[in-house]
Coordinates of C-alpha atoms in Angstrom, one line a residue:
Chain G
M19 CA 7.3 76.4 10.2
G20 CA 6.8 78.5 13.3
R21 CA 9.1 78.3 16.3
I22 CA 7.1 75.6 18.0
G23 CA 6.8 73.7 14.7
V24 CA 10.6 73.6 14.4
Y25 CA 11.0 72.1 17.9
D26 CA 8.3 69.6 17.4
K27 CA 10.1 68.5 14.2
L28 CA 13.5 68.3 15.9
L29 CA 12.1 66.0 18.6
M30 CA 11.0 63.6 15.8
I31 CA 14.7 63.3 14.6
P32 CA 16.0 60.0 16.1
L33 CA 19.0 62.0 17.5
F34 CA 16.9 64.4 19.5
T35 CA 14.1 62.1 20.6
G36 CA 13.5 62.1 24.4
M37 CA 15.0 65.6 25.0
S38 CA 13.2 68.1 27.2
M39 CA 12.2 71.3 25.5
T40 CA 14.8 73.1 27.7
E41 CA 17.6 70.9 26.6
L42 CA 16.6 71.1 23.0
E43 CA 16.4 74.9 23.2
G44 CA 19.9 75.0 24.7
I45 CA 21.2 72.8 21.9
V46 CA 19.6 74.8 19.1
G47 CA 20.9 78.0 20.7
E48 CA 24.5 76.7 21.0
T49 CA 24.9 74.4 18.0
R50 CA 25.6 75.3 14.4
L51 CA 22.7 73.5 12.7
L52 CA 22.8 74.1 9.0
F53 CA 19.2 74.3 7.7
R54 CA 18.9 73.6 4.0
K55 CA 16.0 73.4 1.5
V56 CA 16.4 71.5 -1.7
E57 CA 14.2 71.4 -4.7
E58 CA 12.6 68.4 -6.3
G59 CA 15.2 66.5 -8.3
E60 CA 18.2 68.0 -6.5
R61 CA 20.9 65.6 -5.3
V62 CA 21.5 65.8 -1.6
V63 CA 24.3 63.3 -1.2
S64 CA 26.2 61.1 -3.8
D65 CA 27.5 57.6 -3.3
G66 CA 31.2 58.1 -2.5
D67 CA 30.9 61.6 -1.1
R68 CA 33.1 62.3 1.9
C69 CA 30.8 62.3 4.9
G70 CA 32.3 64.4 7.8
R71 CA 28.8 65.4 9.0
L72 CA 25.4 64.2 10.1
V73 CA 22.8 64.9 7.4
I74 CA 19.2 64.7 8.6
L75 CA 16.0 64.6 6.4
V76 CA 13.4 66.6 8.3
E77 CA 10.6 67.1 5.8
G78 CA 9.9 65.8 2.3
S79 CA 10.8 62.6 0.5
L80 CA 14.1 61.4 -0.8
R81 CA 15.0 58.7 -3.2
M82 CA 17.8 56.6 -1.8
S83 CA 19.7 54.6 -4.4
T84 CA 22.3 51.9 -3.8
V85 CA 24.4 50.5 -6.6
S86 CA 26.2 47.1 -6.4
D87 CA 30.0 47.1 -6.9
D88 CA 29.7 45.7 -10.4
H89 CA 26.9 48.2 -11.3
A90 CA 24.6 45.4 -12.3
L91 CA 22.0 46.0 -9.5
T92 CA 20.5 49.3 -8.4
V93 CA 17.9 49.5 -5.7
E94 CA 15.8 52.6 -5.2
E95 CA 13.9 53.3 -2.0
E96 CA 11.8 56.2 -0.7
L97 CA 12.5 57.9 2.6
S98 CA 10.0 60.3 4.1
G99 CA 9.8 61.7 7.6
C100 CA 12.8 62.1 9.8
H101 CA 15.9 60.1 8.9
V102 CA 19.6 60.5 9.7
L103 CA 21.4 59.6 6.5
Q104 CA 24.0 56.9 7.2
P105 CA 25.2 58.2 10.6
E106 CA 27.8 55.4 10.8
C107 CA 29.6 57.0 7.8
A108 CA 30.6 60.0 9.9
F109 CA 32.7 57.6 12.0
G110 CA 34.8 54.5 11.6
L111 CA 37.1 53.3 8.8
H112 CA 35.2 54.3 5.7
Q113 CA 33.9 57.9 6.1
R114 CA 32.1 58.1 2.8
F115 CA 28.4 57.7 1.9
T116 CA 27.5 54.5 0.1
H117 CA 24.0 55.6 -1.0
T118 CA 22.9 58.4 -3.3
Y119 CA 20.0 60.6 -2.0
Q120 CA 18.0 62.7 -4.4
A121 CA 14.9 64.9 -3.6
L122 CA 11.6 63.5 -4.8
T123 CA 9.7 66.5 -3.4
P124 CA 11.0 69.8 -2.0
C125 CA 12.9 68.7 1.2
S126 CA 14.1 70.3 4.4
L127 CA 17.4 69.0 5.7
I128 CA 19.7 69.8 8.7
S129 CA 23.4 69.2 8.6
I130 CA 25.5 69.0 11.7
D131 CA 29.3 69.2 11.1
K132 CA 31.2 66.3 12.7
K133 CA 33.0 68.6 15.2
E134 CA 29.6 70.0 16.3
A135 CA 28.2 66.5 16.4
L136 CA 31.1 65.4 18.7
R137 CA 30.5 68.4 20.9
L138 CA 26.8 67.4 21.2
T139 CA 27.8 63.8 22.1
S140 CA 29.9 65.4 24.9
V141 CA 27.3 67.8 26.3
S142 CA 24.1 65.8 25.8
L143 CA 23.7 62.3 27.3
I144 CA 20.5 61.8 25.3
F145 CA 22.1 62.8 21.9
R146 CA 25.1 60.5 22.7
L147 CA 22.9 57.6 23.6
N148 CA 20.6 58.2 20.6
L149 CA 23.5 58.1 18.2
I150 CA 25.1 55.0 19.7
N151 CA 21.7 53.3 19.9
L152 CA 20.9 54.1 16.3
I153 CA 24.1 52.7 14.9
S154 CA 24.0 49.7 17.3
T155 CA 20.4 48.7 16.3
T156 CA 21.2 48.9 12.6
L157 CA 24.3 46.6 13.2
Q158 CA 22.2 44.2 15.3
K159 CA 19.7 43.8 12.4
E160 CA 22.5 43.3 9.9
N161 CA 24.3 40.8 12.1
G162 CA 21.1 38.7 12.4
K163 CA 20.6 38.3 8.6
A164 CA 23.1 35.5 8.0
W165 CA 21.6 33.3 10.8
R166 CA 17.9 33.2 9.9
C167 CA 16.1 30.0 8.9
P168 CA 16.8 29.3 5.2
P169 CA 14.0 30.0 2.8
R170 CA 11.9 27.0 1.9
S171 CA 10.9 27.7 -1.7
L172 CA 12.1 29.7 -4.7
E173 CA 9.4 32.3 -3.9
E174 CA 10.8 32.8 -0.4
R175 CA 14.3 33.0 -1.8
V176 CA 13.3 35.7 -4.3
V177 CA 11.5 37.7 -1.7
R178 CA 14.3 37.4 0.8
Y179 CA 16.8 38.5 -1.9
L180 CA 14.8 41.6 -2.7
S181 CA 14.1 42.5 1.0
D182 CA 17.7 41.9 2.0
H183 CA 18.8 44.6 -0.5
C184 CA 16.5 47.2 1.1
F185 CA 17.3 49.5 3.9
L186 CA 13.7 50.1 4.9
R187 CA 11.4 47.1 5.4
T188 CA 8.4 49.0 4.0
G189 CA 7.4 51.2 1.1
K190 CA 7.9 51.4 -2.6
K191 CA 11.1 49.9 -4.1
V192 CA 12.6 49.8 -7.6
F193 CA 15.1 47.1 -8.5
R194 CA 17.1 47.8 -11.7
V195 CA 18.5 44.4 -12.5
K196 CA 18.4 42.0 -15.4
K197 CA 16.8 38.6 -14.8
E198 CA 20.1 36.9 -15.7
R199 CA 21.8 38.6 -12.8
L200 CA 19.0 37.8 -10.4
A201 CA 19.1 34.1 -11.5
Q202 CA 22.9 34.1 -11.1
D203 CA 22.6 35.6 -7.6
L204 CA 20.0 33.0 -6.6
N205 CA 21.9 30.2 -8.4
E206 CA 18.7 29.3 -10.1
G207 CA 17.6 28.9 -13.7
Q208 CA 16.4 32.0 -15.5
R209 CA 13.1 30.4 -16.5
Q210 CA 12.4 29.4 -12.9
V211 CA 13.1 32.9 -11.7
S212 CA 11.0 34.5 -14.4
G213 CA 8.1 32.2 -13.6
C214 CA 8.3 33.0 -9.9
L215 CA 8.4 36.7 -10.6
K216 CA 5.3 36.4 -12.9
V217 CA 3.4 34.6 -10.2
L218 CA 4.2 37.5 -7.8
Q219 CA 3.2 39.9 -10.5
D220 CA -0.1 38.1 -11.0
R221 CA -0.8 38.5 -7.3
G222 CA -0.2 42.2 -7.6
L223 CA 2.9 42.3 -5.4
L224 CA 5.2 43.6 -8.1
T225 CA 5.3 44.7 -11.7
L226 CA 7.9 43.6 -14.2
H227 CA 9.5 45.8 -16.8
R228 CA 12.6 45.4 -19.0
G229 CA 15.5 45.3 -16.6
R230 CA 13.4 46.6 -13.8
I231 CA 11.1 45.3 -11.0
D232 CA 8.8 47.7 -9.2
V233 CA 7.6 46.7 -5.8
P234 CA 4.7 49.1 -4.7
A235 CA 4.9 48.0 -1.0
L236 CA 7.6 45.8 0.3
E237 CA 5.6 45.0 3.4
N238 CA 3.0 43.2 1.2
L239 CA 5.7 41.0 -0.4
T240 CA 7.5 39.9 2.8
Chain A
M25 CA 51.2 41.6 35.1
G26 CA 53.1 44.5 36.7
R27 CA 51.6 48.0 36.9
I28 CA 53.2 49.1 33.6
G29 CA 52.2 45.8 32.0
V30 CA 48.5 46.5 32.9
Y31 CA 48.6 49.9 31.3
D32 CA 50.3 48.6 28.1
K33 CA 47.6 46.0 27.9
L34 CA 44.8 48.5 28.4
L35 CA 46.2 50.7 25.6
M36 CA 45.8 47.7 23.3
I37 CA 42.1 47.5 24.0
P38 CA 40.3 49.2 21.0
L39 CA 38.3 51.4 23.5
F40 CA 41.4 52.8 25.1
T41 CA 43.7 53.1 22.1
G42 CA 45.2 56.5 21.6
M43 CA 44.9 57.6 25.2
S44 CA 47.8 59.3 27.0
M45 CA 49.2 57.5 30.0
T46 CA 47.8 60.4 32.2
E47 CA 44.3 60.0 30.8
L48 CA 44.4 56.2 31.2
E49 CA 45.7 56.5 34.8
G50 CA 42.8 58.9 35.6
I51 CA 40.3 56.5 34.1
V52 CA 41.7 53.4 35.9
G53 CA 41.6 55.4 39.1
E54 CA 38.1 56.6 38.8
T55 CA 36.3 53.8 36.9
R56 CA 35.0 50.5 38.3
L57 CA 36.8 48.1 36.0
L58 CA 35.9 44.5 36.9
F59 CA 39.0 42.3 36.4
R60 CA 38.2 38.7 36.0
K61 CA 40.2 35.5 35.4
V62 CA 38.6 32.5 33.9
E63 CA 39.8 28.9 33.6
E64 CA 40.1 26.9 30.5
G65 CA 36.7 25.6 29.4
E66 CA 34.7 28.2 31.4
R67 CA 31.9 30.0 29.7
V68 CA 32.3 33.8 29.7
V69 CA 29.1 34.8 27.9
S70 CA 26.2 32.7 26.6
D71 CA 24.1 33.5 23.5
G72 CA 20.9 35.2 24.8
D73 CA 22.5 36.6 28.0
R74 CA 21.4 40.1 28.9
C75 CA 24.3 42.4 28.0
G76 CA 24.3 45.6 30.1
R77 CA 28.0 45.8 30.1
L78 CA 31.2 45.9 28.0
V79 CA 33.1 42.7 28.2
I80 CA 36.7 42.8 27.1
L81 CA 39.1 40.0 26.4
V82 CA 42.6 41.1 27.5
E83 CA 44.6 37.9 27.5
G84 CA 44.1 34.4 26.4
S85 CA 41.9 32.8 23.8
L86 CA 38.2 32.4 23.5
R87 CA 36.0 30.2 21.4
M88 CA 33.2 32.3 19.9
S89 CA 30.3 30.2 18.7
T90 CA 27.3 31.4 16.7
V91 CA 24.2 29.2 16.2
S92 CA 21.7 29.8 13.4
D93 CA 18.1 30.3 14.3
D94 CA 17.2 26.8 13.2
H95 CA 20.2 25.3 15.0
A96 CA 21.4 23.6 11.8
L97 CA 24.6 25.6 11.5
T98 CA 27.1 26.4 14.2
V99 CA 30.3 28.4 13.5
E100 CA 33.2 28.4 16.0
E101 CA 36.0 30.9 15.8
E102 CA 39.0 31.7 17.9
L103 CA 39.6 35.1 19.4
S104 CA 42.9 36.0 21.0
G105 CA 44.4 39.3 21.9
C106 CA 42.3 42.3 22.8
H107 CA 38.6 42.2 21.8
V108 CA 35.5 43.9 23.0
L109 CA 32.8 41.3 22.9
Q110 CA 29.8 42.6 20.9
P111 CA 29.9 46.2 22.1
E112 CA 26.8 47.0 20.1
C113 CA 24.7 44.7 22.3
A114 CA 25.1 47.0 25.3
F115 CA 23.0 49.5 23.3
G116 CA 20.2 49.6 20.8
L117 CA 17.1 47.5 20.5
H118 CA 18.3 44.0 21.4
Q119 CA 20.6 44.2 24.4
R120 CA 21.5 40.5 24.5
F121 CA 24.6 38.7 23.3
T122 CA 24.1 36.6 20.1
H123 CA 27.4 34.6 20.4
T124 CA 28.6 32.3 23.1
Y125 CA 32.2 32.8 24.4
Q126 CA 34.1 30.0 26.1
A127 CA 37.7 30.1 27.3
L128 CA 40.1 27.9 25.3
T129 CA 43.0 28.9 27.6
P130 CA 43.1 30.7 30.9
C131 CA 41.8 34.2 30.1
S132 CA 41.9 37.7 31.6
L133 CA 38.8 39.8 31.1
I134 CA 37.6 43.2 32.0
S135 CA 34.0 44.1 32.4
I136 CA 32.7 47.7 32.5
D137 CA 29.2 48.1 33.7
K138 CA 27.0 50.1 31.2
K139 CA 26.6 53.0 33.7
E140 CA 30.3 53.2 34.0
A141 CA 30.8 52.9 30.3
L142 CA 28.3 55.8 29.7
R143 CA 30.2 57.9 32.3
L144 CA 33.4 57.1 30.3
T145 CA 31.8 58.2 27.1
S146 CA 31.0 61.4 28.8
V147 CA 34.4 62.2 30.4
S148 CA 36.7 60.9 27.6
L149 CA 36.5 62.0 24.0
I150 CA 38.8 59.2 23.0
F151 CA 36.8 56.5 24.7
R152 CA 33.6 57.9 23.1
L153 CA 35.1 58.1 19.6
N154 CA 36.7 54.7 19.9
L155 CA 33.3 53.1 20.9
I156 CA 31.4 54.9 18.1
N157 CA 34.1 54.1 15.6
L158 CA 34.2 50.4 16.6
I159 CA 30.5 49.9 16.1
S160 CA 30.4 52.1 12.9
T161 CA 33.3 50.2 11.2
T162 CA 31.6 46.8 12.0
L163 CA 28.3 48.2 10.5
Q164 CA 30.1 49.5 7.4
K165 CA 31.6 46.1 6.7
E166 CA 28.2 44.4 7.2
N167 CA 26.5 46.9 5.0
G168 CA 28.9 46.3 2.1
K169 CA 28.4 42.5 2.0
A170 CA 25.1 42.5 -0.1
W171 CA 26.6 44.8 -2.8
R172 CA 29.8 42.9 -3.7
C173 CA 30.4 41.4 -7.2
P174 CA 28.7 38.0 -7.3
P175 CA 30.9 34.9 -7.0
R176 CA 31.8 33.4 -10.4
S177 CA 32.0 29.7 -9.6
L178 CA 30.7 27.2 -7.1
E179 CA 34.1 27.3 -5.3
E180 CA 33.8 31.0 -4.9
R181 CA 30.2 30.6 -3.7
V182 CA 31.2 28.0 -1.1
V183 CA 34.2 30.2 0.1
R184 CA 32.0 33.3 0.4
Y185 CA 29.3 31.4 2.3
L186 CA 31.9 30.2 4.8
S187 CA 33.6 33.6 5.2
D188 CA 30.3 35.5 5.4
H189 CA 29.5 33.4 8.5
C190 CA 32.7 34.4 10.2
F191 CA 33.2 37.5 12.4
L192 CA 37.0 37.5 12.0
R193 CA 38.5 37.2 8.5
T194 CA 41.5 35.2 9.7
G195 CA 42.2 32.2 11.9
K196 CA 40.9 28.7 12.6
K197 CA 37.2 28.1 12.1
V198 CA 34.9 25.1 12.6
F199 CA 31.6 24.8 10.8
R200 CA 29.1 22.3 12.3
V201 CA 26.7 21.8 9.4
K202 CA 25.4 19.0 7.3
K203 CA 26.2 19.0 3.6
E204 CA 22.5 18.9 2.9
R205 CA 22.0 22.2 4.7
L206 CA 25.1 23.7 2.9
A207 CA 23.7 22.6 -0.4
Q208 CA 20.3 24.0 0.5
D209 CA 21.7 27.4 1.4
L210 CA 23.7 27.5 -1.8
N211 CA 20.8 26.2 -3.9
E212 CA 23.1 23.7 -5.3
G213 CA 23.2 19.9 -5.7
Q214 CA 24.7 18.0 -2.7
R215 CA 27.0 16.1 -5.0
Q216 CA 28.4 19.3 -6.5
V217 CA 28.9 20.8 -3.1
S218 CA 30.6 17.7 -1.8
G219 CA 32.8 17.6 -4.9
C220 CA 33.8 21.2 -4.4
L221 CA 34.6 20.7 -0.7
K222 CA 36.8 17.7 -1.5
V223 CA 38.8 19.8 -4.0
L224 CA 39.3 22.4 -1.3
Q225 CA 40.3 19.5 1.1
D226 CA 42.8 18.2 -1.4
R227 CA 44.4 21.6 -1.6
G228 CA 44.8 21.5 2.2
L229 CA 42.4 24.4 2.8
L230 CA 40.0 22.5 4.9
T231 CA 39.3 19.1 6.3
L232 CA 35.9 17.3 6.1
H233 CA 34.4 15.3 9.0
R234 CA 30.9 14.0 9.6
G235 CA 28.7 17.1 9.9
R236 CA 31.7 19.3 10.4
I237 CA 34.2 21.3 8.3
D238 CA 37.4 22.5 9.8
V239 CA 39.2 25.4 8.3
P240 CA 42.7 25.8 9.7
A241 CA 43.2 29.3 8.4
L242 CA 40.4 31.3 6.8
E243 CA 42.8 33.7 5.2
N244 CA 44.2 30.9 3.0
L245 CA 40.7 30.0 1.8
T246 CA 39.6 33.5 0.9

C-alpha cells in the first residue's frame, strides 16, 4: 500500500471514520500503531486471551469462532473489510476476548495498546466518539433482542436461533452443533427440528452435514 | 444534603467513582449539572424519549418498565441508589430510551447534557474510563447470555426466561404477561408452565395473579 492507500484504509476503520486527513496524519505520526501481517491459517486472537489492546482487521478475511460454555455449539463467521475485534473487551469487567479469530487469507492488522488508545480518546474527540458509539450501538442491538415479537412458527424459531448466535447479520456461517442440542435449545422434538432443517435445505438456504449446518448467506435465511 | 453530603453522593455515581475530591470539586464548579427533584409517581423518562443527555438517579427509588415490541410482556423492576439510566442511549445509532422510569418515592436526579458529558470525557480521564467501562461491562454481560449452558429442566427454563428479561439481577420484579405468551415463548404446554409456576409459588419464590407474576426477590429465584 502506498502512503495515500494507508490513509484511505485507516479512514475506513470505524474508529477513525470522519477524521480530516490532517488529524489522521497527526495521529499516525504520534501514535504507536502496531502494523502486523499474518499468513493464512494463523491465529490472531484466541478465546480467553487477555485483551489490553484494540485489534483492528484492515485487509483480508478472518474466521471468527465462538464456542458455547458447554462446548456443544460452535459458530464460525467470516469477517472481511475493516473491523475492530471486540473493542468492549479492552474495557469493563472482563478484559478477555470471547471469540477466536483465525486468518482465512493473508491479513493486515493494526494493534493499538490500551494506553495509546486511551491517549487517543483524550486527544481526539472523533476517536473518542467513534469508540463510545461503536460499543453503544452493539449494546443497543443486544438489548433489543429479548423484546422482539415472538417467532410464529418452528421455522421462524430455528432461523432466529441461528441468527441470534451470529455477530454479523450477513455472510457465510457454520454451526457445529448436534441436532439433539438444537432441539433441546428450542424445546422441540428432534424429528420436528430435523424436518424443518431439511425444508430449509431443500430451499437452498443451508446444507446439513453430520454435526454441522452450513449457511451460505445468513441474509437469505432471515 | 450538606456540601459534603453532595460530594459523597456524587462519588457513588458510577461515572464519578474514583475521583479525588479536588477533581470532583473542579468538575462540579465547571460543569452544568442539572439537579432535579421529582415527586412520587412522576415520570422521569418515557420509553421512546430522545436521549441526548446522561440521567442519573442519586436518591430515591424508580420503577423501570420495559415493554416488548408486541406489548404482550411488560417487566417492572426497582432501582434504588446511584444509577445512570441507559448511558448507551446518549450515543450510537438509536439515541432514544427503551425503558420508562417512574418515581416510586421522591427522587433526586442529575442530568448532564450530552455536550457537557462529552466535555467531561475530554477533561477527565476517570469520567471517560468510567463511562466506557460502564457500557462495555453491560455489553459483555449481554454478549455472554447466548452462550451459557442450556437449562436442564422446565423450572430452569422458566427461571432463566424471567431473569433474562431483567436488567438488575436482584430485587423485586413484576412480570405482566399472560401464561399463554409465556408458554409460547418457552415452546411449552400451558399446563406444564402453569404447574411449574405453581411449584415456584408454593416455595414462596413468586406469587401468581391474573396476567401478572410478582417476584419479591429475583436473587432467591436464580
